[in-house]
Amino acid sequence: KAGVTQTPRYLIKTRGQQVTLSCSPISGHRSVSWYQQTPGQGLQFLFEYFSETQRNKGNFPGRFSGRQFSNSRSEMNVSTLELGDSALYLCASRTFGSYEQYFGPGTRLTVT
Amino acid sequence: EDQVTQSPEALRLQEGESSSLNCSYTVSGLRGLFWYRQDPGKGPEFLFTLYSAGEEKEKERLKATLTKKESFLHITAPKPEDSATYLCAVQAIEVQGAQKLVFGQGTRLTINP
């Protein structure tokens, strides 16, 4: 069974721009979560989607948003990029009812 | 506020030298505790889920245990390929089955041949 896939794997953007990251969950997994990983803060929860609805949200500003499509694929958007948004963005999927999350390889975002 | 603390931050062992990693947590109602392994430049790889105090799980050279306040990841006779960052996370009880993992900062483990 294929794992979680994320595209693109690497991205370089300029401060003030916006970016969209994509995540395809494991087949049959309908829940998708997003996390930000930085050396200083570690892994931090952004939000979780299930059945195209946001189920939970972390403590991030409104510049961070997401959505989920009917095929369970998810996108995450960051507007008005700041230097501090440089991070590894990780997507994880699970079957609803199970708490075991499986992570993708991440998208490395660099903001200059 | 839910919190996870891992120790030590870094650990260097010789091949075959067994040791333990610690994960202490405070959470308002534990739904589950998770161990992940992360290699450089990759996403975390799921290892174990523990749900209640006294529970133990094993996989090859790894064994995870859980008490009411902490979890241990025991590594027996490690090999160089066990070198990685080991992450601990907790899942608190959330409404409507929602999930939000709170991660520790990780322990960076290096096994020298």
PDB file of N, CA, C and O in Angstrom, chain A residues 9 33 35 37 39-43 45 48 55-57 59 88 90 94 96 98-106 108, chain B residues 31 34 36 38 41-46 48-49 51 57 87 91-92 94-105:
ATOM      1  N   ARG A   9       8.383  18.572  -2.727  1.00  0.00           N
ATOM      2  CA  ARG A   9       9.250  18.195  -1.618  1.00  0.00           C
ATOM      3  C   ARG A   9      10.068  19.379  -1.119  1.00  0.00           C
ATOM      4  O   ARG A   9      10.383  19.462   0.066  1.00  0.00           O
ATOM      5  N   SER A  33      -3.894  15.299   8.899  1.00  0.00           N
ATOM      6  CA  SER A  33      -3.414  16.339   9.808  1.00  0.00           C
ATOM      7  C   SER A  33      -2.159  16.977   9.228  1.00  0.00           C
ATOM      8  O   SER A  33      -1.405  16.323   8.495  1.00  0.00           O
ATOM      9  N   TYR A  35       1.372  19.317  10.281  1.00  0.00           N
ATOM     10  CA  TYR A  35       2.271  19.729  11.360  1.00  0.00           C
ATOM     11  C   TYR A  35       3.396  20.576  10.775  1.00  0.00           C
ATOM     12  O   TYR A  35       3.807  20.377   9.633  1.00  0.00           O
ATOM     13  N   GLN A  37       7.394  21.558  11.531  1.00  0.00           N
ATOM     14  CA  GLN A  37       8.562  21.148  12.300  1.00  0.00           C
ATOM     15  C   GLN A  37       9.704  22.126  12.086  1.00  0.00           C
ATOM     16  O   GLN A  37      10.146  22.353  10.951  1.00  0.00           O
ATOM     17  N   PRO A  39      13.601  23.530  14.060  1.00  0.00           N
ATOM     18  CA  PRO A  39      14.594  23.146  15.077  1.00  0.00           C
ATOM     19  C   PRO A  39      14.272  23.716  16.457  1.00  0.00           C
ATOM     20  O   PRO A  39      14.498  23.055  17.465  1.00  0.00           O
ATOM     21  N   GLY A  40      13.715  24.911  16.512  1.00  0.00           N
ATOM     22  CA  GLY A  40      13.461  25.546  17.799  1.00  0.00           C
ATOM     23  C   GLY A  40      12.192  25.074  18.486  1.00  0.00           C
ATOM     24  O   GLY A  40      12.181  24.868  19.700  1.00  0.00           O
ATOM     25  N   GLN A  41      11.131  24.884  17.724  1.00  0.00           N
ATOM     26  CA  GLN A  41       9.824  24.548  18.304  1.00  0.00           C
ATOM     27  C   GLN A  41       9.461  23.075  18.170  1.00  0.00           C
ATOM     28  O   GLN A  41       8.481  22.625  18.769  1.00  0.00           O
ATOM     29  N   GLY A  42      10.206  22.326  17.407  1.00  0.00           N
ATOM     30  CA  GLY A  42       9.875  20.925  17.209  1.00  0.00           C
ATOM     31  C   GLY A  42       8.657  20.767  16.324  1.00  0.00           C
ATOM     32  O   GLY A  42       8.357  21.615  15.488  1.00  0.00           O
ATOM     33  N   LEU A  43       7.933  19.678  16.547  1.00  0.00           N
ATOM     34  CA  LEU A  43       6.731  19.391  15.761  1.00  0.00           C
ATOM     35  C   LEU A  43       5.522  20.027  16.428  1.00  0.00           C
ATOM     36  O   LEU A  43       5.213  19.736  17.584  1.00  0.00           O
ATOM     37  N   PHE A  45       1.307  20.999  15.938  1.00  0.00           N
ATOM     38  CA  PHE A  45       0.068  20.695  15.243  1.00  0.00           C
ATOM     39  C   PHE A  45      -0.533  21.948  14.615  1.00  0.00           C
ATOM     40  O   PHE A  45      -0.664  22.990  15.269  1.00  0.00           O
ATOM     41  N   GLU A  48      -6.423  19.499  11.628  1.00  0.00           N
ATOM     42  CA  GLU A  48      -6.832  18.172  11.174  1.00  0.00           C
ATOM     43  C   GLU A  48      -8.144  18.298  10.391  1.00  0.00           C
ATOM     44  O   GLU A  48      -9.036  19.052  10.774  1.00  0.00           O
ATOM     45  N   ARG A  55     -11.513  19.540  11.858  1.00  0.00           N
ATOM     46  CA  ARG A  55     -11.951  18.961  13.139  1.00  0.00           C
ATOM     47  C   ARG A  55     -11.225  19.560  14.334  1.00  0.00           C
ATOM     48  O   ARG A  55     -11.720  19.527  15.445  1.00  0.00           O
ATOM     49  N   ASN A  56     -10.026  20.046  14.096  1.00  0.00           N
ATOM     50  CA  ASN A  56      -9.226  20.552  15.196  1.00  0.00           C
ATOM     51  C   ASN A  56      -8.210  21.528  14.632  1.00  0.00           C
ATOM     52  O   ASN A  56      -7.813  21.414  13.469  1.00  0.00           O
ATOM     53  N   LYS A  57      -7.797  22.489  15.464  1.00  0.00           N
ATOM     54  CA  LYS A  57      -6.876  23.515  14.989  1.00  0.00           C
ATOM     55  C   LYS A  57      -5.870  23.834  16.076  1.00  0.00           C
ATOM     56  O   LYS A  57      -6.221  23.915  17.257  1.00  0.00           O
ATOM     57  N   ASN A  59      -2.470  26.360  17.492  1.00  0.00           N
ATOM     58  CA  ASN A  59      -2.314  27.787  17.771  1.00  0.00           C
ATOM     59  C   ASN A  59      -1.439  28.481  16.737  1.00  0.00           C
ATOM     60  O   ASN A  59      -0.314  28.884  17.015  1.00  0.00           O
ATOM     61  N   LEU A  88       9.863  22.452   7.947  1.00  0.00           N
ATOM     62  CA  LEU A  88       9.425  21.224   7.280  1.00  0.00           C
ATOM     63  C   LEU A  88       7.947  21.064   7.608  1.00  0.00           C
ATOM     64  O   LEU A  88       7.573  21.019   8.780  1.00  0.00           O
ATOM     65  N   LEU A  90       4.752  18.771   7.535  1.00  0.00           N
ATOM     66  CA  LEU A  90       4.455  17.345   7.486  1.00  0.00           C
ATOM     67  C   LEU A  90       2.959  17.104   7.471  1.00  0.00           C
ATOM     68  O   LEU A  90       2.198  17.764   8.175  1.00  0.00           O
ATOM     69  N   ARG A  94      -4.712   9.047   8.928  1.00  0.00           N
ATOM     70  CA  ARG A  94      -5.157   7.939   9.773  1.00  0.00           C
ATOM     71  C   ARG A  94      -6.575   7.561   9.364  1.00  0.00           C
ATOM     72  O   ARG A  94      -7.276   8.346   8.714  1.00  0.00           O
ATOM     73  N   PHE A  96     -10.273   7.117  10.573  1.00  0.00           N
ATOM     74  CA  PHE A  96     -11.038   7.717  11.663  1.00  0.00           C
ATOM     75  C   PHE A  96     -11.449   6.622  12.628  1.00  0.00           C
ATOM     76  O   PHE A  96     -11.993   5.604  12.242  1.00  0.00           O
ATOM     77  N   SER A  98      -9.059   5.324  14.636  1.00  0.00           N
ATOM     78  CA  SER A  98      -7.734   4.908  15.072  1.00  0.00           C
ATOM     79  C   SER A  98      -6.918   6.162  15.366  1.00  0.00           C
ATOM     80  O   SER A  98      -7.088   7.172  14.703  1.00  0.00           O
ATOM     81  N   TYR A  99      -6.041   6.080  16.359  1.00  0.00           N
ATOM     82  CA  TYR A  99      -5.216   7.235  16.687  1.00  0.00           C
ATOM     83  C   TYR A  99      -3.813   7.135  16.109  1.00  0.00           C
ATOM     84  O   TYR A  99      -2.981   7.997  16.354  1.00  0.00           O
ATOM     85  N   GLU A 100      -3.539   6.116  15.350  1.00  0.00           N
ATOM     86  CA  GLU A 100      -2.208   5.929  14.775  1.00  0.00           C
ATOM     87  C   GLU A 100      -2.090   6.720  13.477  1.00  0.00           C
ATOM     88  O   GLU A 100      -2.761   6.420  12.499  1.00  0.00           O
ATOM     89  N   GLN A 101      -1.215   7.717  13.497  1.00  0.00           N
ATOM     90  CA  GLN A 101      -1.004   8.569  12.336  1.00  0.00           C
ATOM     91  C   GLN A 101       0.242   8.134  11.580  1.00  0.00           C
ATOM     92  O   GLN A 101       1.255   7.789  12.183  1.00  0.00           O
ATOM     93  N   TYR A 102       0.173   8.211  10.274  1.00  0.00           N
ATOM     94  CA  TYR A 102       1.293   7.853   9.411  1.00  0.00           C
ATOM     95  C   TYR A 102       1.691   9.104   8.620  1.00  0.00           C
ATOM     96  O   TYR A 102       0.855   9.717   7.960  1.00  0.00           O
ATOM     97  N   PHE A 103       2.977   9.437   8.716  1.00  0.00           N
ATOM     98  CA  PHE A 103       3.456  10.696   8.159  1.00  0.00           C
ATOM     99  C   PHE A 103       4.021  10.526   6.754  1.00  0.00           C
ATOM    100  O   PHE A 103       4.561   9.484   6.395  1.00  0.00           O
ATOM    101  N   GLY A 104       3.915  11.614   5.996  1.00  0.00           N
ATOM    102  CA  GLY A 104       4.578  11.692   4.716  1.00  0.00           C
ATOM    103  C   GLY A 104       5.997  12.195   4.882  1.00  0.00           C
ATOM    104  O   GLY A 104       6.437  12.461   6.007  1.00  0.00           O
ATOM    105  N   PRO A 105       6.729  12.367   3.765  1.00  0.00           N
ATOM    106  CA  PRO A 105       8.133  12.780   3.834  1.00  0.00           C
ATOM    107  C   PRO A 105       8.306  14.269   4.117  1.00  0.00           C
ATOM    108  O   PRO A 105       9.398  14.699   4.485  1.00  0.00           O
ATOM    109  N   GLY A 106       7.233  15.050   3.973  1.00  0.00           N
ATOM    110  CA  GLY A 106       7.312  16.471   4.262  1.00  0.00           C
ATOM    111  C   GLY A 106       7.641  17.340   3.061  1.00  0.00           C
ATOM    112  O   GLY A 106       8.163  16.855   2.048  1.00  0.00           O
ATOM    113  N   ARG A 108       9.836  20.774   2.454  1.00  0.00           N
ATOM    114  CA  ARG A 108      10.783  21.720   3.052  1.00  0.00           C
ATOM    115  C   ARG A 108      10.561  23.088   2.425  1.00  0.00           C
ATOM    116  O   ARG A 108      10.837  23.281   1.256  1.00  0.00           O
TER     117      ARG A 108
ATOM    118  N   ARG B  31      -5.350   9.793  25.857  1.00  0.00           N
ATOM    119  CA  ARG B  31      -6.002   8.890  24.916  1.00  0.00           C
ATOM    120  C   ARG B  31      -4.995   7.882  24.360  1.00  0.00           C
ATOM    121  O   ARG B  31      -5.345   6.751  24.063  1.00  0.00           O
ATOM    122  N   PHE B  34       2.480   7.849  21.819  1.00  0.00           N
ATOM    123  CA  PHE B  34       3.026   7.331  20.570  1.00  0.00           C
ATOM    124  C   PHE B  34       4.539   7.538  20.529  1.00  0.00           C
ATOM    125  O   PHE B  34       5.037   8.564  20.977  1.00  0.00           O
ATOM    126  N   TYR B  36       7.697   7.576  17.723  1.00  0.00           N
ATOM    127  CA  TYR B  36       8.056   7.644  16.317  1.00  0.00           C
ATOM    128  C   TYR B  36       9.572   7.680  16.201  1.00  0.00           C
ATOM    129  O   TYR B  36      10.275   8.161  17.094  1.00  0.00           O
ATOM    130  N   GLN B  38      12.507   9.236  13.552  1.00  0.00           N
ATOM    131  CA  GLN B  38      12.678  10.140  12.417  1.00  0.00           C
ATOM    132  C   GLN B  38      14.135  10.166  11.979  1.00  0.00           C
ATOM    133  O   GLN B  38      15.025  10.472  12.773  1.00  0.00           O
ATOM    134  N   GLY B  41      15.854  14.444   7.265  1.00  0.00           N
ATOM    135  CA  GLY B  41      15.219  14.764   5.998  1.00  0.00           C
ATOM    136  C   GLY B  41      13.995  13.943   5.670  1.00  0.00           C
ATOM    137  O   GLY B  41      13.468  14.021   4.560  1.00  0.00           O
ATOM    138  N   LYS B  42      13.516  13.155   6.630  1.00  0.00           N
ATOM    139  CA  LYS B  42      12.345  12.302   6.377  1.00  0.00           C
ATOM    140  C   LYS B  42      11.247  12.586   7.396  1.00  0.00           C
ATOM    141  O   LYS B  42      11.477  13.209   8.425  1.00  0.00           O
ATOM    142  N   GLY B  43      10.037  12.100   7.092  1.00  0.00           N
ATOM    143  CA  GLY B  43       8.950  12.225   8.032  1.00  0.00           C
ATOM    144  C   GLY B  43       9.052  11.179   9.131  1.00  0.00           C
ATOM    145  O   GLY B  43       9.728  10.162   8.976  1.00  0.00           O
ATOM    146  N   PRO B  44       8.412  11.413  10.266  1.00  0.00           N
ATOM    147  CA  PRO B  44       8.428  10.432  11.360  1.00  0.00           C
ATOM    148  C   PRO B  44       7.819   9.104  10.935  1.00  0.00           C
ATOM    149  O   PRO B  44       6.812   9.080  10.223  1.00  0.00           O
ATOM    150  N   GLU B  45       8.444   8.021  11.415  1.00  0.00           N
ATOM    151  CA  GLU B  45       7.973   6.669  11.131  1.00  0.00           C
ATOM    152  C   GLU B  45       7.329   6.111  12.392  1.00  0.00           C
ATOM    153  O   GLU B  45       7.960   6.066  13.454  1.00  0.00           O
ATOM    154  N   PHE B  46       6.082   5.672  12.277  1.00  0.00           N
ATOM    155  CA  PHE B  46       5.355   5.163  13.440  1.00  0.00           C
ATOM    156  C   PHE B  46       6.019   3.903  13.996  1.00  0.00           C
ATOM    157  O   PHE B  46       6.374   2.990  13.242  1.00  0.00           O
ATOM    158  N   PHE B  48       5.172   2.723  17.894  1.00  0.00           N
ATOM    159  CA  PHE B  48       4.286   2.115  18.886  1.00  0.00           C
ATOM    160  C   PHE B  48       3.177   3.065  19.309  1.00  0.00           C
ATOM    161  O   PHE B  48       3.358   4.279  19.285  1.00  0.00           O
ATOM    162  N   THR B  49       2.068   2.458  19.759  1.00  0.00           N
ATOM    163  CA  THR B  49       1.039   3.180  20.484  1.00  0.00           C
ATOM    164  C   THR B  49       0.829   2.473  21.817  1.00  0.00           C
ATOM    165  O   THR B  49       0.723   1.237  21.860  1.00  0.00           O
ATOM    166  N   TYR B  51      -1.666   2.692  25.344  1.00  0.00           N
ATOM    167  CA  TYR B  51      -2.930   3.310  25.732  1.00  0.00           C
ATOM    168  C   TYR B  51      -3.141   3.416  27.236  1.00  0.00           C
ATOM    169  O   TYR B  51      -3.862   4.310  27.695  1.00  0.00           O
ATOM    170  N   LYS B  57       5.009  -2.729  24.570  1.00  0.00           N
ATOM    171  CA  LYS B  57       5.011  -3.144  23.171  1.00  0.00           C
ATOM    172  C   LYS B  57       6.458  -3.378  22.761  1.00  0.00           C
ATOM    173  O   LYS B  57       7.356  -2.657  23.210  1.00  0.00           O
ATOM    174  N   LEU B  87      10.971  10.303  18.693  1.00  0.00           N
ATOM    175  CA  LEU B  87       9.982  11.279  19.128  1.00  0.00           C
ATOM    176  C   LEU B  87       8.870  10.601  19.918  1.00  0.00           C
ATOM    177  O   LEU B  87       8.397   9.523  19.545  1.00  0.00           O
ATOM    178  N   GLN B  91      -1.663  12.014  22.859  1.00  0.00           N
ATOM    179  CA  GLN B  91      -2.957  12.404  22.331  1.00  0.00           C
ATOM    180  C   GLN B  91      -3.902  12.553  23.516  1.00  0.00           C
ATOM    181  O   GLN B  91      -4.150  11.578  24.234  1.00  0.00           O
ATOM    182  N   ALA B  92      -4.391  13.766  23.723  1.00  0.00           N
ATOM    183  CA  ALA B  92      -5.351  13.995  24.795  1.00  0.00           C
ATOM    184  C   ALA B  92      -6.756  13.699  24.279  1.00  0.00           C
ATOM    185  O   ALA B  92      -6.985  13.623  23.077  1.00  0.00           O
ATOM    186  N   GLU B  94     -10.106  14.462  22.999  1.00  0.00           N
ATOM    187  CA  GLU B  94     -10.643  15.597  22.274  1.00  0.00           C
ATOM    188  C   GLU B  94     -12.095  15.299  21.914  1.00  0.00           C
ATOM    189  O   GLU B  94     -12.515  14.160  21.876  1.00  0.00           O
ATOM    190  N   VAL B  95     -12.832  16.345  21.654  1.00  0.00           N
ATOM    191  CA  VAL B  95     -14.235  16.146  21.314  1.00  0.00           C
ATOM    192  C   VAL B  95     -14.378  15.575  19.914  1.00  0.00           C
ATOM    193  O   VAL B  95     -13.522  15.754  19.067  1.00  0.00           O
ATOM    194  N   GLN B  96     -15.447  14.868  19.691  1.00  0.00           N
ATOM    195  CA  GLN B  96     -15.823  14.352  18.379  1.00  0.00           C
ATOM    196  C   GLN B  96     -14.733  13.521  17.714  1.00  0.00           C
ATOM    197  O   GLN B  96     -14.638  13.492  16.494  1.00  0.00           O
ATOM    198  N   GLY B  97     -13.878  12.868  18.526  1.00  0.00           N
ATOM    199  CA  GLY B  97     -12.864  11.992  17.955  1.00  0.00           C
ATOM    200  C   GLY B  97     -11.745  12.698  17.237  1.00  0.00           C
ATOM    201  O   GLY B  97     -10.958  12.066  16.536  1.00  0.00           O
ATOM    202  N   ALA B  98     -11.662  14.010  17.403  1.00  0.00           N
ATOM    203  CA  ALA B  98     -10.594  14.772  16.748  1.00  0.00           C
ATOM    204  C   ALA B  98      -9.255  14.410  17.361  1.00  0.00           C
ATOM    205  O   ALA B  98      -9.182  13.888  18.470  1.00  0.00           O
ATOM    206  N   GLN B  99      -8.181  14.660  16.631  1.00  0.00           N
ATOM    207  CA  GLN B  99      -6.861  14.305  17.125  1.00  0.00           C
ATOM    208  C   GLN B  99      -5.911  15.483  17.034  1.00  0.00           C
ATOM    209  O   GLN B  99      -5.938  16.245  16.075  1.00  0.00           O
ATOM    210  N   LYS B 100      -5.088  15.614  18.049  1.00  0.00           N
ATOM    211  CA  LYS B 100      -4.055  16.635  18.067  1.00  0.00           C
ATOM    212  C   LYS B 100      -2.894  16.052  18.861  1.00  0.00           C
ATOM    213  O   LYS B 100      -2.964  15.948  20.080  1.00  0.00           O
ATOM    214  N   LEU B 101      -1.843  15.649  18.169  1.00  0.00           N
ATOM    215  CA  LEU B 101      -0.685  15.101  18.853  1.00  0.00           C
ATOM    216  C   LEU B 101       0.198  16.233  19.377  1.00  0.00           C
ATOM    217  O   LEU B 101       0.472  17.192  18.658  1.00  0.00           O
ATOM    218  N   VAL B 102       0.638  16.082  20.631  1.00  0.00           N
ATOM    219  CA  VAL B 102       1.601  17.011  21.217  1.00  0.00           C
ATOM    220  C   VAL B 102       2.917  16.264  21.328  1.00  0.00           C
ATOM    221  O   VAL B 102       3.000  15.230  22.012  1.00  0.00           O
ATOM    222  N   PHE B 103       3.941  16.768  20.655  1.00  0.00           N
ATOM    223  CA  PHE B 103       5.228  16.087  20.571  1.00  0.00           C
ATOM    224  C   PHE B 103       6.239  16.633  21.562  1.00  0.00           C
ATOM    225  O   PHE B 103       6.230  17.831  21.897  1.00  0.00           O
ATOM    226  N   GLY B 104       7.144  15.762  21.999  1.00  0.00           N
ATOM    227  CA  GLY B 104       8.333  16.196  22.710  1.00  0.00           C
ATOM    228  C   GLY B 104       9.379  16.641  21.705  1.00  0.00           C
ATOM    229  O   GLY B 104       9.174  16.535  20.481  1.00  0.00           O
ATOM    230  N   GLN B 105      10.504  17.137  22.217  1.00  0.00           N
ATOM    231  CA  GLN B 105      11.552  17.671  21.346  1.00  0.00           C
ATOM    232  C   GLN B 105      12.406  16.567  20.720  1.00  0.00           C
ATOM    233  O   GLN B 105      13.186  16.838  19.818  1.00  0.00           O
TER     234      GLN B 105
END
